[in-house]
Coordinates of C-alpha atoms in Angstrom, one line a residue:
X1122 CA 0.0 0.0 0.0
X1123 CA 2.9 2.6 0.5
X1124 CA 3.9 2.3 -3.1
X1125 CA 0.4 2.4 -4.2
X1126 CA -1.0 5.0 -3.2
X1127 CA 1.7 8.1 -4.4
X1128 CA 0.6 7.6 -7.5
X1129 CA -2.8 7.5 -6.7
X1130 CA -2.3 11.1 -4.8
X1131 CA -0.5 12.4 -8.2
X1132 CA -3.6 11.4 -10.4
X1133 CA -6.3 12.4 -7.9
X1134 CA -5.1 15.1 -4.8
X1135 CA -2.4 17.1 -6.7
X1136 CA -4.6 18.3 -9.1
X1137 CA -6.2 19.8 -6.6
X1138 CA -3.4 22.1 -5.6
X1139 CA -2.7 23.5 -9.3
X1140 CA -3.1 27.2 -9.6
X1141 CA -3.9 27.0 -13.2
X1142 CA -7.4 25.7 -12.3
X1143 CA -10.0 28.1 -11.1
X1144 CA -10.2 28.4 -7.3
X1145 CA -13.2 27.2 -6.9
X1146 CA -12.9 23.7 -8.9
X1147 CA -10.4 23.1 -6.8
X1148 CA -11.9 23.3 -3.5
X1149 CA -14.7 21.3 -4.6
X1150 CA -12.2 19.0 -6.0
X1151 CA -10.3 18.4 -2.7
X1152 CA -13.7 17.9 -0.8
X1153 CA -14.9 15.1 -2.9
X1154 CA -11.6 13.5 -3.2
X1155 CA -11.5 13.6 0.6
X1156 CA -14.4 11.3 0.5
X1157 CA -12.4 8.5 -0.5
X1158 CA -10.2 8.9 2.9
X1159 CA -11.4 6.0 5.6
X1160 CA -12.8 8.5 8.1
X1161 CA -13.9 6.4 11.1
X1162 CA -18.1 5.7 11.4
X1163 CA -17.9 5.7 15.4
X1164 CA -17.5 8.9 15.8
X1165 CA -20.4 11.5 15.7
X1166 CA -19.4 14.8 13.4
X1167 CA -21.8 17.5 14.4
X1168 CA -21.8 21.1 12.9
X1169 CA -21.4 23.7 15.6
X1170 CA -20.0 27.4 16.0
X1171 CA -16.6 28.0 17.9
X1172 CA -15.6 31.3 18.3
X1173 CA -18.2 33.2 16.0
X1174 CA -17.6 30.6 13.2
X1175 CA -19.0 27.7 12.3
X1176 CA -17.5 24.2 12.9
X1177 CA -17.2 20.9 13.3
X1178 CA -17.3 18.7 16.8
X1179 CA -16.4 15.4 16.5
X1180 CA -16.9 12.7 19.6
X1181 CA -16.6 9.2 19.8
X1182 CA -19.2 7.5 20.5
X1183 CA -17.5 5.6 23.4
X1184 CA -17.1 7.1 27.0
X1185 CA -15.7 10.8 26.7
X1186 CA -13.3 12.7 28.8
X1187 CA -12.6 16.4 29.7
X1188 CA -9.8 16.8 27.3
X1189 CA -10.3 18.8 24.0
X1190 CA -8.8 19.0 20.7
X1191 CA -9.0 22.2 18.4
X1192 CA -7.4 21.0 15.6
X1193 CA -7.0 23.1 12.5
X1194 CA -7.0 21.8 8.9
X1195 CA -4.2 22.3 6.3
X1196 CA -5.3 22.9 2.4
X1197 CA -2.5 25.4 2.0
X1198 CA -4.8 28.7 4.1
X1199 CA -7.1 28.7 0.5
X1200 CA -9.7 25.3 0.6
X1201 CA -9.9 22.6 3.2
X1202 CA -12.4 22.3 5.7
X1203 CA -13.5 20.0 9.1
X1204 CA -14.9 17.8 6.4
X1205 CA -11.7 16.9 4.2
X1206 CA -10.0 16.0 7.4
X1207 CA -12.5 13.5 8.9
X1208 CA -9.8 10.7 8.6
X1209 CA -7.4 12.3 11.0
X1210 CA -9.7 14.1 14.0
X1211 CA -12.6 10.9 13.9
X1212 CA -9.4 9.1 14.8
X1213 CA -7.7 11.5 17.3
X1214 CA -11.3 11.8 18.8
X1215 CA -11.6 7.3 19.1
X1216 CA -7.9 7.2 20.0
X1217 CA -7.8 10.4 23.0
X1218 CA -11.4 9.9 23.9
X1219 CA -11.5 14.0 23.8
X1220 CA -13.8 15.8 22.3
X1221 CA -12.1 17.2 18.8
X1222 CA -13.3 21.2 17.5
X1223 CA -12.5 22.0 13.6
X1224 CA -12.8 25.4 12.9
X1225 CA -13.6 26.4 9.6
X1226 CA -11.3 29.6 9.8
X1227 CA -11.6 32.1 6.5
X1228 CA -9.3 31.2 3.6
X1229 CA -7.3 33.0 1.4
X1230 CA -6.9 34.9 -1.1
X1231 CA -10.5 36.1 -0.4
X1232 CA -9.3 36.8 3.4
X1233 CA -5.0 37.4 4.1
X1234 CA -3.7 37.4 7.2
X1235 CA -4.1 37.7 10.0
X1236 CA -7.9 36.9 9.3
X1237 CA -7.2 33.3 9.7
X1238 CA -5.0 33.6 13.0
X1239 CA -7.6 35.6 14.3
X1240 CA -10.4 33.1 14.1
X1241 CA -7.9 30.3 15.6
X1242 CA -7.6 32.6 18.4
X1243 CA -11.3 33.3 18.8
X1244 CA -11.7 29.8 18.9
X1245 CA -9.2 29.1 21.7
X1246 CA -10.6 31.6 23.7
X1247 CA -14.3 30.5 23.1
X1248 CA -13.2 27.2 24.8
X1249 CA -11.9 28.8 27.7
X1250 CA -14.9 30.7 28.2
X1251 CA -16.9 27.5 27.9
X1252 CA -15.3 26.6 31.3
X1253 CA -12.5 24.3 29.4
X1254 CA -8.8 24.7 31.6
X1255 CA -6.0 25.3 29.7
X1256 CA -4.2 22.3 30.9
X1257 CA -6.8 20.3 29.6
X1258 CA -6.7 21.7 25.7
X1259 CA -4.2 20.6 23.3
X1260 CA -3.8 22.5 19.8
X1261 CA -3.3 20.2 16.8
X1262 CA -2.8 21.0 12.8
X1263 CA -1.5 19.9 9.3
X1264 CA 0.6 21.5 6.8
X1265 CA -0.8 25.6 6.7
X1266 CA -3.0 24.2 9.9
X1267 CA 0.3 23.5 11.7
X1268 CA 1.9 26.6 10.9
X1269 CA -1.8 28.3 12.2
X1270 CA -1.6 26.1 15.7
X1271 CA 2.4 27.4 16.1
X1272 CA 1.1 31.0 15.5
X1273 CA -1.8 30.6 17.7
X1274 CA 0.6 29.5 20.1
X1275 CA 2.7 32.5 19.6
X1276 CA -0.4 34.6 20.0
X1277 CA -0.9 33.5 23.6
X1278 CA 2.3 33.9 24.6
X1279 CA 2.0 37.5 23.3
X1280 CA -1.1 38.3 24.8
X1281 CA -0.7 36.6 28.2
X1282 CA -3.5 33.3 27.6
X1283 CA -2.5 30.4 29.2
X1284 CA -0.7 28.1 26.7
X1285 CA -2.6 24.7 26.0
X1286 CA -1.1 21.0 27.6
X1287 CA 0.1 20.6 24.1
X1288 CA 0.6 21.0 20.7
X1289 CA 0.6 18.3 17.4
X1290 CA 1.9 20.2 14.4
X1291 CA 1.9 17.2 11.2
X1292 CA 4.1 18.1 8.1
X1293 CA 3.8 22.1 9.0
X1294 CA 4.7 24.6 7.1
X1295 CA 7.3 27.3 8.7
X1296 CA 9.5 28.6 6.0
X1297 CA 7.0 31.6 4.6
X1298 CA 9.7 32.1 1.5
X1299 CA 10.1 28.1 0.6
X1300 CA 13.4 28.4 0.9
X1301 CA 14.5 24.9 3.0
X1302 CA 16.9 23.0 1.4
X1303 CA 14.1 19.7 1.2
X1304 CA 12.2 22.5 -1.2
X1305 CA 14.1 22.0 -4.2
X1306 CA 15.7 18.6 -3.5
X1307 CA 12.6 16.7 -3.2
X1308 CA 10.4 19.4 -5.1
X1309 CA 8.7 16.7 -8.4
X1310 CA 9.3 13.7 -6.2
X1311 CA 6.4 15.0 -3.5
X1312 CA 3.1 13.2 -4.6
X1313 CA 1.2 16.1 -3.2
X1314 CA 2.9 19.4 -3.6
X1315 CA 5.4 21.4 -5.9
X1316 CA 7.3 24.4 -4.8
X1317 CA 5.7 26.7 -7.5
X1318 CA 1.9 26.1 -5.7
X1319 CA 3.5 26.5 -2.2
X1320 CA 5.0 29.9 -3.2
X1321 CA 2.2 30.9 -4.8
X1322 CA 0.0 30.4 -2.2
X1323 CA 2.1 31.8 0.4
X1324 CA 2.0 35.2 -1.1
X1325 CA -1.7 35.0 -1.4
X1326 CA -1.8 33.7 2.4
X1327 CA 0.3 36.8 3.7
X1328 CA -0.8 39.6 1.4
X1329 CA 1.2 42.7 1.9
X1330 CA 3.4 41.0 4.8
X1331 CA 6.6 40.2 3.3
X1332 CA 7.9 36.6 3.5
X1333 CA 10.8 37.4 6.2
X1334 CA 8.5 38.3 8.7
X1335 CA 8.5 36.5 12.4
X1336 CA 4.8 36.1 12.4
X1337 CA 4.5 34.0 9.1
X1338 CA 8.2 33.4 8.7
X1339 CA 8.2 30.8 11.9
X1340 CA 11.7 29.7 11.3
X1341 CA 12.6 33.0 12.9
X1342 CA 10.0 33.3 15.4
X1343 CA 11.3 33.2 19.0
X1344 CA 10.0 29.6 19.9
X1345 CA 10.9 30.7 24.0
X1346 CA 7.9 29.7 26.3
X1347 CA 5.8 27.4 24.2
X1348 CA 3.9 24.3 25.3
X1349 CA 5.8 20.7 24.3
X1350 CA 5.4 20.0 20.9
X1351 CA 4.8 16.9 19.0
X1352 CA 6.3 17.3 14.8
X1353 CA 5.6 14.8 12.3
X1354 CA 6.6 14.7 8.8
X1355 CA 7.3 12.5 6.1
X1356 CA 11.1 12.0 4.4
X1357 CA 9.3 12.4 0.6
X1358 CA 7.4 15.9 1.2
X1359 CA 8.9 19.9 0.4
X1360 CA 8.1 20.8 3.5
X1361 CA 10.7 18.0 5.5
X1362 CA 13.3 21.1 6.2
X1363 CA 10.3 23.3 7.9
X1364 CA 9.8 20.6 10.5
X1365 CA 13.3 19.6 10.9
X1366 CA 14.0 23.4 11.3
X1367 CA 11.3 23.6 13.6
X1368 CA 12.3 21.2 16.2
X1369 CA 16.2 22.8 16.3
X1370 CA 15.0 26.1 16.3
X1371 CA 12.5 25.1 19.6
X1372 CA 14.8 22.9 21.4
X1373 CA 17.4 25.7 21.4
X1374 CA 15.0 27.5 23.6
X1375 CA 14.4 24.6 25.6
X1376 CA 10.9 23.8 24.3
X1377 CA 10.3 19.8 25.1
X1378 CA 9.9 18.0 21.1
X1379 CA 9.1 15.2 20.2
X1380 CA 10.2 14.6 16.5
X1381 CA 9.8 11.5 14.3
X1382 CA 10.7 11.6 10.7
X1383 CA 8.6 8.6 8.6
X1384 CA 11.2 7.5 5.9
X1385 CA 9.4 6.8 2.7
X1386 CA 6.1 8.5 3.4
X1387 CA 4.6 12.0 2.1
X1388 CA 2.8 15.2 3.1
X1389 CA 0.3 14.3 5.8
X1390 CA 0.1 10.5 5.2
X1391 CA -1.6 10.6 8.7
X1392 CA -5.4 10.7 6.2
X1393 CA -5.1 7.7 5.1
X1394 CA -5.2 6.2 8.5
X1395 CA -7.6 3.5 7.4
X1396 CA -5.6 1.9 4.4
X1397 CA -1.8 2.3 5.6
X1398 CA -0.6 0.9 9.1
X1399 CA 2.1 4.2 9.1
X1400 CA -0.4 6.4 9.4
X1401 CA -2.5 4.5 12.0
X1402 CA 0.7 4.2 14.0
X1403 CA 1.3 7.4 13.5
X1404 CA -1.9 8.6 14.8
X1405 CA -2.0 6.1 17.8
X1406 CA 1.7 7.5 18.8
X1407 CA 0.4 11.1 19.0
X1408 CA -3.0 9.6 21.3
X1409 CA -0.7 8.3 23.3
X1410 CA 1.5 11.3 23.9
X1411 CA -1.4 13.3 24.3
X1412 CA -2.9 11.2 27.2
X1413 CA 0.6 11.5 29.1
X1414 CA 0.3 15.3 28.5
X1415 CA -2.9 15.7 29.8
X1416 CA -2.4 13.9 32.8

């Protein structure tokens, strides 16, 4: 199965992510290609509002716990929703026994940043005003929604909110120019994404904020302070030197990381969960670290 399905992801999710299609076939495209991903049929997905938004609550049906999960979807900040996700936070939600929020935050171009950080944060604090402790919260995203849940972090520190017990940041983007040496060394053999898209959509993403800047330039963010993060990422994906820069850059200022590097798998293999044993490791891994967090 992990030689299948690359070239199933060429013919069918890449397309998805060409910007010579109209913006609007490919979101469409994405969420009924999503469909396809194994997401798990225990788990109730319930549409909701977080934070003046709508969104999506997902809950095992098994016993629950206090714990909650505000995970935020990748799609590169211009499509993906709760829905194309299903496959990773119906699992989180089976595996943690928490109670998982998906925010479906404003994309770009239509809305730059910070539009999207700002709803992130609305949602974090809508939780808290819900009567949710910090401590018993943990932040969680993919690609463009890791490099959201590391800015959201960021934004707490900055305006004095508690941090969350955790954070799960899969294949996230953090290099706001493309510029990490896996960019161009991988870039044709990624199943998913080519450099072009990703600096395309970057620029969209930050509108007049130029690509050096600390708040969508993570790489040189000051990491000091954060809550202990979990990074994930494939060897075969662009974005391997944003997560490998990542957990250097937050060590150095003493942040706990916990860093695993899947040889031979791409961008976000976590959605396919229900065909490949990777991902469902992977997946089961993070529960697990979660749970110890938490407690």
């Amino acid at each position: 199965m992990q030689k299948l399905i690359p070239p199933v992801l060429r013919g069918t999710i890449k397309p998805a992510f060409n910007p010579r299609l109209p913006l609007g076939l490919r979101r469409r495209w994405l969420e009924l290609t999503s469909r396809a991903m194994l997401a798990p049929r225990d788990c109730r997905y319930e549409a909701t509002t977080l934070g003046g938004r709508p969104a999506e609550r997902v809950r095992a049906h098994a016993q629950l716990n206090r714990s909650v999960i505000l995970y935020l979807h990748g799609g590169g900040y211009f499509m993906g929703s709760p829905r194309t996700h299903r496959a990773i936070t119906g699992r989180l939600a089976r595996l943690t026994g928490a109670t998982v929020y998906v925010p479906e935050y404003r994309l770009a171009p239509e809305h730059a940043y910070p539009a999207q950080l700002q709803d992130a944060l609305a949602a974090y604090r809508a939780l808290l005003d819900h009567g949710v402790a910090a401590e018993c919260i943990a932040v969680a995203g993919d690609s463009a929604g890791g490099h959201l849940a590391l800015s959201l972090l960021l934004a707490l520190r900055e305006i004095g909110l508690p941090q969350p017990a955790a954070a799960v940041l899969l294949s996230p983007w953090a290099d706001a120019g493309l510029d990490g040496e896996s960019v161009e060394r991988i870039g044709a053999r990624d199943p998913m994404l080519t450099p072009k898209w990703a600096r395309l959509t970057g620029a969209d993403f930050r509108g007049g904020v130029e690509a050096d800047d600390p708040r969508v330039h993570l790489l040189a963010a000051d990491l000091t302070g954060l809550p202990p993060l979990r990074i994930e990422v494939g060897s075969n994906e662009i974005l391997l030197s944003d997560a490998e820069g990542l957990c250097e850059a937050a060590e150095a200022v003493g942040v706990e990381v916990s860093f695993r590097r899947w040889d031979g798998y791409w961008h976000v293999f976590q959605v396919h969960a229900g065909l490949l044993r990777a991902a469902a490791e992977s997946l089961e891994g993070i529960a697990a670290w979660l749970r110890e967090r938490w407690a």
